[in-house]
XYZ file of C-alpha atoms in Angstrom:
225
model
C -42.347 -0.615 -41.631
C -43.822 -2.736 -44.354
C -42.505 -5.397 -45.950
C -40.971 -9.326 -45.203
C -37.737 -10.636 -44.513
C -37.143 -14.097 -45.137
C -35.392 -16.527 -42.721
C -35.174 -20.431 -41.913
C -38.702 -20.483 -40.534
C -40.492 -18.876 -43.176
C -41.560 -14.585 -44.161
C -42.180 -12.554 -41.244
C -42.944 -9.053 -40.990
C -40.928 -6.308 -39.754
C -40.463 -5.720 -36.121
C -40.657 -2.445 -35.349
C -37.596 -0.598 -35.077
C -36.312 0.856 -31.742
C -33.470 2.948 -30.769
C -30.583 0.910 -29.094
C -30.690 1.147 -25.446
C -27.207 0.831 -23.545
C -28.738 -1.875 -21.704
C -29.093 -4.058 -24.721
C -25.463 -3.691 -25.774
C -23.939 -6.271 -24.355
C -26.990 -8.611 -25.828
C -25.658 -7.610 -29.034
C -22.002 -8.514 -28.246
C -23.572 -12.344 -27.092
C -25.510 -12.731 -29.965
C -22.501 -11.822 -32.790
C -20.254 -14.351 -30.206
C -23.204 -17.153 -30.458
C -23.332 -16.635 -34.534
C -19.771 -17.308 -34.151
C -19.386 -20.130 -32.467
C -22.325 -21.865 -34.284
C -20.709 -21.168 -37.474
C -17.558 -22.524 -36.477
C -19.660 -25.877 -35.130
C -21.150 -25.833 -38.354
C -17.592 -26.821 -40.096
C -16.656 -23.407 -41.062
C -12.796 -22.295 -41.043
C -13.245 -18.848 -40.007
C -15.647 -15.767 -40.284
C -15.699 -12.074 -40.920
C -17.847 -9.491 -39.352
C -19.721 -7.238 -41.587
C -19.054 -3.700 -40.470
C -19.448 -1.887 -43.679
C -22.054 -0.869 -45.960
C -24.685 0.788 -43.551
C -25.430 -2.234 -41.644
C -25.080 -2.063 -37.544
C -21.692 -1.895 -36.695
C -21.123 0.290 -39.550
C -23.887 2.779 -37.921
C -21.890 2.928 -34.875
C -19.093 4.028 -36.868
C -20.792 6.581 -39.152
C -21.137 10.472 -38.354
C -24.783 10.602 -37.311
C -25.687 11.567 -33.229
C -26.405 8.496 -31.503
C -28.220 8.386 -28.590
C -25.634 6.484 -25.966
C -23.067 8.935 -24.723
C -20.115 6.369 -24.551
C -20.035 5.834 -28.088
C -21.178 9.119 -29.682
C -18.789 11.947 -29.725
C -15.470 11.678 -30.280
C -13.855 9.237 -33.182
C -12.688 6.752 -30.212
C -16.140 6.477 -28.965
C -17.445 5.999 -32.376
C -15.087 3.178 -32.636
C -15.575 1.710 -28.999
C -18.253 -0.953 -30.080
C -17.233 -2.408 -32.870
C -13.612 -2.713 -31.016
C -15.722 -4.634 -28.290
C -17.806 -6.752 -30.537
C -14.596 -8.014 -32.090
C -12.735 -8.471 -29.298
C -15.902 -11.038 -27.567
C -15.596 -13.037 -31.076
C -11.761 -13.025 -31.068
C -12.462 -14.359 -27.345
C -15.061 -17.042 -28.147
C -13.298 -18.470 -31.133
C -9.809 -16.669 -31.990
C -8.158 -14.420 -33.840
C -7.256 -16.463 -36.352
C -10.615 -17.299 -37.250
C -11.914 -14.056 -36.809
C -11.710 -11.241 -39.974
C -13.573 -7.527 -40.059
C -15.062 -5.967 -43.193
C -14.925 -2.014 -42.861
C -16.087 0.045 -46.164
C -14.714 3.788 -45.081
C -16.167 7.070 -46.617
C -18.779 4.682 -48.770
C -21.457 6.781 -47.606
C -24.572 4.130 -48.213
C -27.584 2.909 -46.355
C -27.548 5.993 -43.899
C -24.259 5.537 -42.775
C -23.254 9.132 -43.509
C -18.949 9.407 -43.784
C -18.421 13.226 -45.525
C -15.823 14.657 -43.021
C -12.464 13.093 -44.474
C -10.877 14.471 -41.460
C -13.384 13.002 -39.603
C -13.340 9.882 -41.239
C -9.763 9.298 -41.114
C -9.529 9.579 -37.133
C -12.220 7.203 -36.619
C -11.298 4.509 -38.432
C -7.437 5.157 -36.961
C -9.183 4.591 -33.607
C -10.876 1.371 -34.919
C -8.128 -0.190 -35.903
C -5.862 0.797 -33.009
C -8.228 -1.046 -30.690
C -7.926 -4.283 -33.025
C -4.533 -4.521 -34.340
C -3.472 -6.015 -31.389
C -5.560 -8.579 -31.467
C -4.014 -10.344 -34.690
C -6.646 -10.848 -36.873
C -6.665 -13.562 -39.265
C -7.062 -10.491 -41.947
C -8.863 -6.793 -42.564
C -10.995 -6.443 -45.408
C -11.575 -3.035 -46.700
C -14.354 -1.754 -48.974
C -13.256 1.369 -51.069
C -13.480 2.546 -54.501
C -9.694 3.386 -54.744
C -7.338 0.880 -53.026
C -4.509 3.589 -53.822
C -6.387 5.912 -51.653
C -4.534 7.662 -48.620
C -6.785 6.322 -46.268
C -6.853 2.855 -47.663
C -3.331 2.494 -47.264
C -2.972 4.470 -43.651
C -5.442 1.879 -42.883
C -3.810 -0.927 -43.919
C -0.421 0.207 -42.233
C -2.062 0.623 -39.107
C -3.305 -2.666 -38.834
C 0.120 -4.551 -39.844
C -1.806 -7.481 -41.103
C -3.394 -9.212 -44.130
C -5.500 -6.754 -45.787
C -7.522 -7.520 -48.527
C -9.087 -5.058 -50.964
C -12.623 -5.005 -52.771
C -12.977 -1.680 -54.992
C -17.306 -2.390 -54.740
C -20.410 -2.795 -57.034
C -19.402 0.578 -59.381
C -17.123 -1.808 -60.744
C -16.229 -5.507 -62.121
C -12.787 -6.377 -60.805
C -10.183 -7.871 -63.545
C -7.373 -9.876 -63.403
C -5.714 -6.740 -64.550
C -7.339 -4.642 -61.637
C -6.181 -7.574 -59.113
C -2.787 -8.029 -60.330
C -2.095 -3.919 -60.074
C -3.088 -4.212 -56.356
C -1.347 -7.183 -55.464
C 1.784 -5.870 -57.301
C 1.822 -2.111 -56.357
C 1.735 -3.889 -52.472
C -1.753 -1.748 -52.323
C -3.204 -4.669 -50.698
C -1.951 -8.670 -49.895
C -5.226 -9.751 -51.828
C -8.172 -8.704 -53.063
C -11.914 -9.883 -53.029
C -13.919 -10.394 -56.180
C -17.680 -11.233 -56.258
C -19.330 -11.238 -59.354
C -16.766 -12.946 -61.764
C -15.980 -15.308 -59.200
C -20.067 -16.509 -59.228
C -19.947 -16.668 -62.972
C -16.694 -18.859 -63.392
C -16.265 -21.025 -60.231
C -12.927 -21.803 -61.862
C -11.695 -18.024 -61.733
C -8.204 -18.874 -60.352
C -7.367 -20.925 -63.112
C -8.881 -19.369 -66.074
C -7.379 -16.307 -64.535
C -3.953 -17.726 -64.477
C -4.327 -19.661 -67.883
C -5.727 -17.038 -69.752
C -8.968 -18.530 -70.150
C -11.847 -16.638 -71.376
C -14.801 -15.448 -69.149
C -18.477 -16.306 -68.594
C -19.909 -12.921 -67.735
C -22.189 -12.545 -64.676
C -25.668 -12.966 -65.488
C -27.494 -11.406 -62.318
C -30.544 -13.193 -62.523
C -28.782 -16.198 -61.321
C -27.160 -14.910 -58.302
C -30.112 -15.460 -56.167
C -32.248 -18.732 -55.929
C -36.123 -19.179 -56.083
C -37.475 -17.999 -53.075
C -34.713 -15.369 -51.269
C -36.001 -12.221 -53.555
C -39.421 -13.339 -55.152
């Protein structure tokens, strides 16, 4: 692979890529549990896992073969690491500090979701294995928060959920207040108007008018040059 990534010490190349081995599973687990607790040392209230939008937890979730046979297969092996990744972090520093990002059916980044059927039983699977844990909240990445599977989702989990509809579209107070009041979701996350007016609450609730996002600014010097 060619190419830098960019962390605290500096650009470094690549590593090569290798295919998971079950051995290094429970590695994986430690090292999401040390993140963890470091950023709760650091001062932070809480944190959220990221399994959505093609990244590794996500790709345990998704469609594809994968090579280890207790968590290929079926939709409750599919769902068996994630459910044991957040169960070490609700372990290390609790539930209540402890939320999971899921983006169902978004199809992006090789994480392949096209069997609805498919799609719906796995993620019923997930969030049978975590409900009981009491999260502090669920946060669920889909284009439609009305959708059928967004809201057998959020039933499921009989906890906060909160809604983001994704980059296809700028979120409005109008789109926010429809969610909130049509009990779609207890909240919903907004990115890119929320960079551009730090204030968003308040204009939002005075009726303020709206810097719009400039894009150029999201980043600073240095993370994408």
């Amino acid at each position: 692979m060619d190419g830098v990534s960019r962390i605290y010490t500096g650009k470094h190349t690549y590593p090569v890529p290798h295919p998971l081995e079950t051995r290094e599973v429970p590695g994986i687990n430690e090292e999401f549990v040390t993140g963890f607790r470091n950023a709760i040392a650091a001062g932070f209230d809480g944190v959220e896992l990221h399994g959505a939008n093609g990244y590794l937890l996500h790709e345990f979730l998704a469609q594809r073969p994968h090579p280890h046979r207790r968590i290929r297969g079926s939709p409750e092996n599919r769902a068996r690491f994630v459910i044991e990744v957040v169960t070490a972090v609700v372990n290390a520093i609790g539930a209540g500090r402890t939320g999971l990002r899921i983006s169902p059916a978004h199809n992006v980044q090789g994480a392949v979701e096209s069997n609805p059927a498919d799609v719906a039983a796995t993620y019923a699977a997930l969030i049978h294995g975590i409900a009981p844990l009491g999260l502090a909240a669920l946060s669920i990445l889909h284009a439609d928060p009305a959708d059928t599977l967004v809201q057998d989702l959020s039933s499921r989990f009989n906890g906060p959920v909160l809604l983001n509809t994704g980059f296809q579209t700028v979120t409005t107070y109008d789109d926010a207040a429809a969610v909130v009041a049509n009990g779609w979701g207890d909240a919903v996350v907004v990115g890119r108007p929320a960079i551009a007016n730090p204030d968003l609450v308040r204009r939002w609730q005075e009726g303020l008018p709206l810097n719009e996002p400039d894009a150029s600014t999201f980043y600073t010097e240095g993370f994408a040059d």
